[in-house]
Amino acid sequence: MVYIHGGNFVHMSGGSLLYDGSVLSQKGEVIVVNVDYRLGALGFLVTGSGDGDAVGNYGILDQRQALKWVKENIKAFGGEPGRVTLFGQSAGAQSAMIHLASEESSALFHNAIIQSSPFSIPYKTHAEAIILGAHFASLLNCTARDINCLRQKNSVDIAQAQFISRGKLSSLRYLEEFEPWGPWVDGVTVKAEPITAMDKGFFQKKPVMIGTTSEETRIYIYNAWDKPIDTVVYTAAILATHPNHAVEIMYEYPPDEPQDQRNNLAVLATDFIFGCATRHVTRKMLDYGVSDVWLYIYDHAFSFPGWGNMTFCQGHVCHGSEVPFVFQSAGRGGFKYTPDELSLSDLIISYWSNFAKTGDPVGMPGSGVKAVPDWPRYHVEIQQKQWPYQHFRTPKSFVDPKYNAPYCDFWDKVGYDN
């Protein structure tokens, strides 16, 4: 199981204690490989398209090189080169989807687990990437395409310029500003925008497990606005994000909390960017002939104080809430699971590892994997009636046949362009 970490393409490391794979490896009886890749400007800077220019998407190429290494070397560690599962969360999930759409990456893995990919956040165009690169260079007192000047700067200056440049305007697309450093659509390494790639069938037909948490964007909304927002700001955010359907969206998600609209905005954004966009993607997979697709919703707010000073996520299922349960790594941070939480984590590890070993989270007859409750896969007949999720929560997880269906039906009608 090869894991690509998240972190907005600028933060975190595969060596983080949060991603310690020892429990997943031991309980799931799998080999876990965590990879690092170049982040921020070092991984995604674009200065132009000529000889000597930085052309971006280096972080994605790093990941592919790691997959090649695994294919060539994992047998020496007791692994199977013909049974590699790629999994990732957030930016790592976006990365996994890029590899799923890549012919060059296709031969390097066999299954994919997509945890919380923000499908409605667009990738940069070449022009937008150039503008961001110019802001970055200016902050380092270099001209936009002077690679030699940029290479003379030390890591501290680069990190500071990278951080400040994130706040500079490089796109008129509102959501793009939430992920300023990251992939751009070059048509080769990155085929197309995330939703567009799925709509056009730009992906390999491999077994996929895919899902989100129930309150994905709360962490982003409350970080962006550290004070209550009124209806005017709420309306402005909708207009900036989806101007062609703003009235319909306001009708579907009315501002019913006059003192503070942040929770309403988080519910709306979670559906649009994550939850409903993910359901849309699973339907496209079926349309293009992928027969092995499993969808989940993670809906448990952990009991321990793992959010630190982000107290607005305590008691909520924010983006990333499932990660310490996939890896059962909370103990590395000095936290302790309740008995119900430990059972939930064990269940998730069983599904994830069964999928890695057999291509099915439940396992296959005679496979010898740990027995788990049924998790229906999707097929054309079931699509006409319902869209069941594996609903992860305590004290007991269950199959939810129509989770959030009316709102996702709405977003399927108005579309995910922004």
Coordinates of C-alpha atoms in Angstrom, one line a residue:
M1 CA 0.0 0.0 0.0
V2 CA 1.7 3.2 -1.2
Y3 CA 0.5 6.3 0.6
I4 CA 0.6 9.9 -0.7
H5 CA 0.2 12.4 2.1
G6 CA -2.0 15.5 1.9
G7 CA -1.2 19.1 3.0
N8 CA -2.4 21.4 0.3
F9 CA 0.7 20.6 -1.8
V10 CA 2.8 22.7 0.6
H11 CA 2.7 21.0 4.0
M12 CA 3.4 17.7 5.8
S13 CA 5.7 14.8 5.1
G14 CA 5.3 11.0 4.6
G15 CA 7.4 10.7 7.8
S16 CA 4.8 12.4 10.0
L17 CA 3.8 10.3 13.0
L18 CA 0.2 10.8 11.8
Y19 CA 1.0 8.5 8.9
D20 CA 2.9 5.9 10.9
G21 CA 2.0 2.7 9.1
S22 CA 3.1 0.2 11.7
V23 CA -0.4 -0.6 13.0
L24 CA -2.0 -0.7 9.6
S25 CA 0.8 -2.9 8.4
Q26 CA 0.6 -5.3 11.4
K27 CA -3.2 -5.5 11.7
G28 CA -3.9 -5.4 8.0
E29 CA -0.9 -7.7 7.1
V30 CA 0.2 -5.4 4.4
I31 CA 3.4 -3.5 3.5
V32 CA 2.9 0.2 3.9
V33 CA 5.1 2.6 1.9
N34 CA 5.0 6.3 2.6
V35 CA 6.4 8.6 0.0
D36 CA 7.7 12.2 0.0
Y37 CA 7.5 14.5 -2.9
R38 CA 8.6 18.1 -3.7
L39 CA 6.1 20.6 -2.3
G40 CA 5.2 24.3 -2.9
A41 CA 7.5 26.1 -5.3
L42 CA 10.1 23.3 -5.3
G43 CA 7.4 21.0 -6.6
F44 CA 5.2 23.1 -8.7
L45 CA 6.9 26.4 -9.8
V46 CA 6.3 27.4 -13.4
T47 CA 8.4 30.2 -15.0
G48 CA 7.7 29.4 -18.6
S49 CA 7.9 26.6 -21.2
G50 CA 11.3 27.2 -22.8
D51 CA 14.6 25.5 -22.3
G52 CA 15.8 26.1 -18.7
D53 CA 12.4 27.1 -17.4
A54 CA 10.7 25.5 -14.4
V55 CA 7.8 23.7 -15.9
G56 CA 6.0 22.6 -12.8
N57 CA 4.3 19.3 -11.8
Y58 CA 7.6 18.0 -10.4
G59 CA 5.8 16.8 -7.2
I60 CA 3.6 14.5 -9.3
L61 CA 6.6 13.1 -11.2
D62 CA 8.3 12.4 -7.9
Q63 CA 5.3 10.3 -6.9
R64 CA 5.5 8.4 -10.1
Q65 CA 9.2 7.7 -9.6
A66 CA 8.4 6.4 -6.1
L67 CA 5.8 4.1 -7.6
K68 CA 8.4 2.8 -10.1
W69 CA 10.8 2.2 -7.2
V70 CA 8.1 0.2 -5.4
K71 CA 7.4 -1.9 -8.5
E72 CA 11.1 -2.7 -9.0
N73 CA 12.0 -3.3 -5.4
I74 CA 9.1 -4.3 -3.2
K75 CA 9.6 -8.0 -3.8
A76 CA 12.8 -7.7 -1.8
F77 CA 10.7 -6.6 1.2
G78 CA 8.2 -9.5 0.8
G79 CA 5.7 -7.5 -1.3
E80 CA 3.9 -8.3 -4.6
P81 CA 4.8 -6.0 -7.5
G82 CA 1.5 -7.1 -9.1
R83 CA -0.6 -6.0 -6.2
V84 CA 0.1 -2.4 -5.4
T85 CA -2.7 -0.2 -4.0
L86 CA -2.2 3.6 -4.2
F87 CA -4.0 5.6 -1.5
G88 CA -3.9 9.2 -0.4
Q89 CA -5.8 11.9 1.4
S90 CA -6.6 15.5 0.3
A91 CA -3.7 16.6 -2.0
G92 CA -2.6 13.0 -1.9
A93 CA -6.1 11.9 -3.1
Q94 CA -5.9 14.5 -5.9
S95 CA -2.5 13.1 -6.8
A96 CA -3.9 9.6 -6.8
M97 CA -6.6 10.7 -9.2
I98 CA -3.9 12.3 -11.5
H99 CA -2.1 9.0 -11.6
L100 CA -5.4 7.2 -12.2
A101 CA -5.7 9.4 -15.4
S102 CA -2.1 8.8 -16.5
E103 CA -1.1 6.1 -19.0
E104 CA 2.5 6.3 -17.7
S105 CA 1.4 5.7 -14.1
S106 CA -1.1 3.0 -15.0
A107 CA 1.2 0.0 -14.9
L108 CA 2.6 1.0 -11.5
F109 CA -0.5 0.3 -9.4
H110 CA -3.6 -1.8 -9.5
N111 CA -6.2 -0.3 -7.1
A112 CA -6.8 3.2 -5.7
I113 CA -8.3 4.5 -2.4
I114 CA -9.3 8.2 -2.7
Q115 CA -9.8 9.9 0.6
S116 CA -11.3 13.4 0.5
S117 CA -10.3 14.7 -2.9
P118 CA -11.6 18.3 -3.4
F119 CA -12.9 17.6 -7.0
S120 CA -14.4 21.0 -7.5
I121 CA -11.2 23.0 -6.8
P122 CA -9.7 23.6 -10.2
Y123 CA -6.0 23.2 -11.1
K124 CA -4.1 26.1 -12.5
T125 CA -3.9 27.0 -16.2
H126 CA -0.5 27.7 -17.6
A127 CA -1.1 31.4 -17.5
E128 CA -2.2 31.3 -13.8
A129 CA 0.9 29.2 -12.9
I130 CA 3.1 31.7 -14.7
I131 CA 1.5 34.6 -12.7
L132 CA 2.1 32.8 -9.4
G133 CA 5.7 32.1 -10.4
A134 CA 6.2 35.8 -11.1
H135 CA 4.9 36.8 -7.7
F136 CA 7.2 34.3 -6.1
A137 CA 10.2 35.5 -8.1
S138 CA 9.5 39.1 -7.3
L139 CA 9.4 38.4 -3.6
L140 CA 12.9 37.0 -3.9
N141 CA 14.1 40.0 -5.9
C142 CA 14.4 38.0 -9.1
T143 CA 12.9 38.5 -12.5
A144 CA 10.1 36.1 -13.4
R145 CA 12.2 33.7 -15.5
D146 CA 15.6 34.1 -13.9
I147 CA 16.1 30.5 -12.7
N148 CA 19.8 31.1 -11.9
C149 CA 18.7 34.0 -9.5
L150 CA 16.1 31.8 -7.9
R151 CA 18.6 28.9 -7.4
Q152 CA 20.8 31.2 -5.3
K153 CA 18.2 31.7 -2.6
N154 CA 18.3 29.8 0.6
S155 CA 15.5 27.6 2.0
V156 CA 14.3 30.1 4.5
D157 CA 13.8 32.8 1.9
I158 CA 12.1 30.4 -0.5
A159 CA 9.7 29.2 2.2
Q160 CA 8.8 32.8 3.1
A161 CA 8.3 33.8 -0.5
Q162 CA 6.3 30.7 -1.1
F163 CA 4.0 31.5 1.8
I164 CA 3.5 35.2 0.9
S165 CA 2.9 34.5 -2.7
R166 CA -0.1 32.3 -1.8
G167 CA -2.0 35.5 -0.9
K168 CA -1.3 37.2 -4.2
L169 CA -4.0 37.2 -6.9
S170 CA -3.1 34.8 -9.7
S171 CA -6.6 33.7 -10.8
L172 CA -10.1 35.1 -11.0
R173 CA -11.4 31.7 -10.0
Y174 CA -12.3 32.0 -6.4
L175 CA -11.7 28.4 -5.3
E176 CA -8.4 28.2 -7.0
E177 CA -7.1 30.5 -4.4
F178 CA -7.6 27.9 -1.7
E179 CA -4.9 25.8 -3.3
P180 CA -2.5 28.2 -5.0
W181 CA 0.6 25.9 -5.2
G182 CA -0.2 22.6 -6.9
P183 CA -0.7 20.9 -10.3
W184 CA -1.4 22.8 -13.5
V185 CA -3.1 21.3 -16.5
D186 CA -0.2 20.6 -19.0
G187 CA -2.2 17.9 -20.9
V188 CA 0.6 15.4 -20.3
T189 CA 1.3 14.8 -16.6
V190 CA -2.0 16.4 -15.6
K191 CA -4.6 15.6 -18.3
A192 CA -7.4 18.0 -17.4
E193 CA -9.3 19.6 -14.5
P194 CA -10.4 17.0 -12.0
I195 CA -14.1 17.0 -12.9
T196 CA -13.4 17.4 -16.6
A197 CA -11.1 14.5 -16.6
M198 CA -13.8 12.2 -15.1
D199 CA -16.5 13.6 -17.4
K200 CA -14.4 12.8 -20.4
G201 CA -13.3 9.4 -19.2
F202 CA -9.7 10.3 -18.7
F203 CA -8.9 7.5 -16.2
Q204 CA -7.8 3.9 -16.0
K205 CA -10.4 1.3 -15.3
K206 CA -9.1 0.0 -11.9
P207 CA -11.0 -0.9 -8.7
V208 CA -11.5 2.2 -6.6
M209 CA -12.6 3.0 -3.0
I210 CA -13.6 6.6 -2.6
G211 CA -15.1 8.8 0.0
T212 CA -15.2 12.0 2.1
T213 CA -15.8 13.1 5.7
S214 CA -19.1 14.6 6.6
E215 CA -17.8 18.1 7.4
E216 CA -14.9 18.5 5.0
T217 CA -14.7 22.3 4.6
R218 CA -15.5 23.4 8.2
I219 CA -11.7 23.7 8.8
Y220 CA -11.2 25.9 5.7
I221 CA -14.2 28.2 6.4
Y222 CA -13.4 28.8 10.0
N223 CA -9.7 29.4 9.2
A224 CA -10.6 31.8 6.4
W225 CA -13.1 33.7 8.6
D226 CA -12.1 33.7 12.3
K227 CA -15.1 35.8 13.2
P228 CA -18.8 35.4 12.4
I229 CA -19.9 36.3 8.8
D230 CA -23.2 37.9 7.9
T231 CA -25.6 37.2 5.0
V232 CA -23.8 39.8 2.8
V233 CA -20.5 37.9 3.0
Y234 CA -22.3 34.6 2.6
T235 CA -24.0 35.8 -0.6
A236 CA -20.7 37.3 -1.9
A237 CA -18.9 34.0 -1.4
I238 CA -21.6 32.1 -3.4
L239 CA -21.5 34.7 -6.2
A240 CA -17.8 34.5 -6.4
T241 CA -17.8 30.7 -6.6
H242 CA -20.8 29.9 -8.7
P243 CA -22.2 33.1 -10.2
N244 CA -24.4 31.5 -12.9
H245 CA -26.4 29.6 -10.3
A246 CA -26.2 31.8 -7.3
V247 CA -29.9 32.3 -6.9
E248 CA -30.7 28.6 -7.1
I249 CA -27.9 27.9 -4.6
M250 CA -29.2 30.5 -2.1
Y251 CA -32.6 28.9 -2.4
E252 CA -31.2 25.4 -1.7
Y253 CA -28.9 26.6 1.1
P254 CA -30.8 29.6 2.6
P255 CA -29.0 31.8 5.2
D256 CA -30.9 30.8 8.3
E257 CA -28.4 31.8 11.0
P258 CA -28.4 35.6 10.9
Q259 CA -25.6 36.0 13.4
D260 CA -23.1 33.7 11.7
Q261 CA -23.3 32.0 8.3
R262 CA -20.0 30.1 8.6
N263 CA -21.7 26.8 9.4
N264 CA -24.1 27.2 6.4
L265 CA -21.2 28.0 4.2
A266 CA -19.3 25.0 5.4
V267 CA -22.3 22.7 4.7
L268 CA -22.7 24.1 1.2
A269 CA -19.0 24.0 0.4
T270 CA -18.6 20.4 1.7
D271 CA -21.4 19.2 -0.7
F272 CA -20.1 21.2 -3.7
I273 CA -16.4 20.6 -3.4
F274 CA -16.2 17.2 -1.8
G275 CA -19.3 15.1 -1.0
C276 CA -21.5 15.5 -4.0
A277 CA -18.6 16.0 -6.5
T278 CA -17.3 12.6 -5.3
R279 CA -20.7 10.9 -5.9
H280 CA -20.7 12.5 -9.4
V281 CA -17.3 11.0 -10.0
T282 CA -18.3 7.5 -9.0
R283 CA -21.2 7.8 -11.5
K284 CA -18.9 8.8 -14.2
M285 CA -16.7 5.8 -13.4
L286 CA -19.7 3.5 -13.9
D287 CA -20.6 5.3 -17.1
Y288 CA -17.2 4.5 -18.5
G289 CA -17.2 0.9 -17.5
V290 CA -15.5 0.7 -14.1
S291 CA -17.4 -2.1 -12.4
D292 CA -15.6 -2.1 -9.0
V293 CA -16.4 1.1 -7.2
W294 CA -17.1 1.5 -3.5
L295 CA -18.2 4.8 -1.8
Y296 CA -18.0 5.8 1.8
I297 CA -18.8 8.7 4.2
Y298 CA -16.8 9.1 7.3
D299 CA -18.9 10.6 10.0
H300 CA -17.2 10.3 13.4
A301 CA -15.7 13.2 15.4
F302 CA -12.9 11.9 17.4
S303 CA -13.1 12.1 21.2
F304 CA -9.5 13.1 21.9
P305 CA -8.3 16.8 21.6
G306 CA -6.4 16.2 18.4
W307 CA -7.2 19.5 16.7
G308 CA -5.0 21.7 19.0
N309 CA -5.9 25.3 18.7
M310 CA -8.4 24.6 15.9
T311 CA -11.1 24.2 18.5
F312 CA -13.8 24.8 15.9
C313 CA -13.1 21.2 14.7
Q314 CA -13.4 19.6 18.1
G315 CA -16.6 17.6 18.1
H316 CA -16.9 17.9 14.3
V317 CA -15.8 15.7 11.4
C318 CA -13.4 18.1 9.7
H319 CA -11.2 17.3 6.8
G320 CA -8.6 14.7 7.8
S321 CA -10.7 13.2 10.6
E322 CA -10.4 9.7 9.2
V323 CA -6.6 9.7 8.9
P324 CA -5.8 8.7 12.5
F325 CA -8.3 5.9 12.1
V326 CA -6.9 4.5 8.9
F327 CA -3.4 4.4 10.4
Q328 CA -4.6 4.0 14.0
S329 CA -1.9 6.5 14.9
A330 CA -3.5 8.7 17.5
G331 CA -1.4 7.0 20.2
R332 CA 1.7 8.4 18.5
G333 CA 0.4 11.9 19.5
G334 CA -0.3 10.8 23.1
F335 CA -4.0 10.4 22.5
K336 CA -6.2 7.4 23.5
Y337 CA -9.1 5.9 21.6
T338 CA -12.4 4.9 23.3
P339 CA -13.3 1.2 22.8
D340 CA -15.9 2.2 20.1
E341 CA -13.2 4.3 18.3
L342 CA -10.8 1.4 18.4
S343 CA -13.4 -0.9 16.9
L344 CA -14.1 1.7 14.2
S345 CA -10.4 1.9 13.4
D346 CA -10.0 -1.8 13.3
L347 CA -13.0 -2.0 10.9
I348 CA -11.5 0.6 8.5
I349 CA -8.1 -1.2 8.6
S350 CA -9.8 -4.4 7.6
Y351 CA -11.6 -2.8 4.7
W352 CA -8.6 -0.9 3.5
S353 CA -6.2 -4.0 3.7
N354 CA -8.8 -6.4 2.3
F355 CA -9.1 -4.1 -0.7
A356 CA -5.4 -3.9 -1.1
K357 CA -5.0 -7.7 -1.0
T358 CA -8.1 -8.8 -3.1
G359 CA -9.4 -5.7 -4.9
D360 CA -12.6 -5.8 -2.8
P361 CA -13.0 -4.3 0.7
V362 CA -15.1 -7.2 1.8
G363 CA -12.6 -9.7 0.4
M364 CA -13.3 -12.6 -1.9
P365 CA -14.3 -16.2 -1.2
G366 CA -11.3 -18.3 -0.2
S367 CA -9.0 -15.2 0.1
G368 CA -8.4 -15.7 3.8
V369 CA -8.9 -12.0 4.7
K370 CA -10.6 -10.8 7.8
A371 CA -14.4 -11.1 7.7
V372 CA -16.2 -7.7 7.6
P373 CA -19.8 -6.6 7.1
D374 CA -21.0 -6.3 3.5
W375 CA -20.1 -3.1 1.6
P376 CA -22.1 -3.1 -1.7
R377 CA -20.2 -2.2 -4.9
Y378 CA -21.9 -0.2 -7.6
H379 CA -23.3 -1.4 -10.8
V380 CA -25.7 0.0 -13.4
E381 CA -28.8 -1.7 -12.0
I382 CA -28.3 -0.3 -8.5
Q383 CA -27.6 3.2 -9.9
Q384 CA -31.1 3.6 -11.1
K385 CA -32.5 3.1 -7.5
Q386 CA -30.0 4.2 -5.0
W387 CA -26.4 5.1 -4.3
P388 CA -25.3 3.3 -1.1
Y389 CA -22.4 4.5 1.1
Q390 CA -20.6 2.7 3.8
H391 CA -21.3 5.1 6.6
F392 CA -18.5 5.0 9.1
R393 CA -19.4 6.1 12.6
T394 CA -19.7 5.0 16.2
P395 CA -21.1 2.9 17.8
K396 CA -21.8 1.0 14.6
S397 CA -21.2 1.6 10.9
F398 CA -23.8 0.7 8.4
V399 CA -24.8 0.9 4.7
D400 CA -26.6 4.2 4.0
P401 CA -28.6 3.8 0.7
K402 CA -29.3 7.5 0.0
Y403 CA -26.9 9.7 2.0
N404 CA -27.4 13.4 1.3
A405 CA -29.2 12.4 -2.0
P406 CA -31.4 15.5 -2.5
Y407 CA -28.5 17.9 -2.2
C408 CA -26.3 15.9 -4.5
D409 CA -29.1 15.6 -7.0
F410 CA -29.2 19.4 -6.9
W411 CA -25.5 19.8 -7.6
D412 CA -25.6 17.3 -10.4
K413 CA -28.2 19.5 -12.1
V414 CA -26.4 22.9 -11.6
G415 CA -22.9 21.4 -12.3
Y416 CA -19.5 21.6 -10.7
D417 CA -17.9 24.3 -12.9
N418 CA -16.8 27.4 -11.1

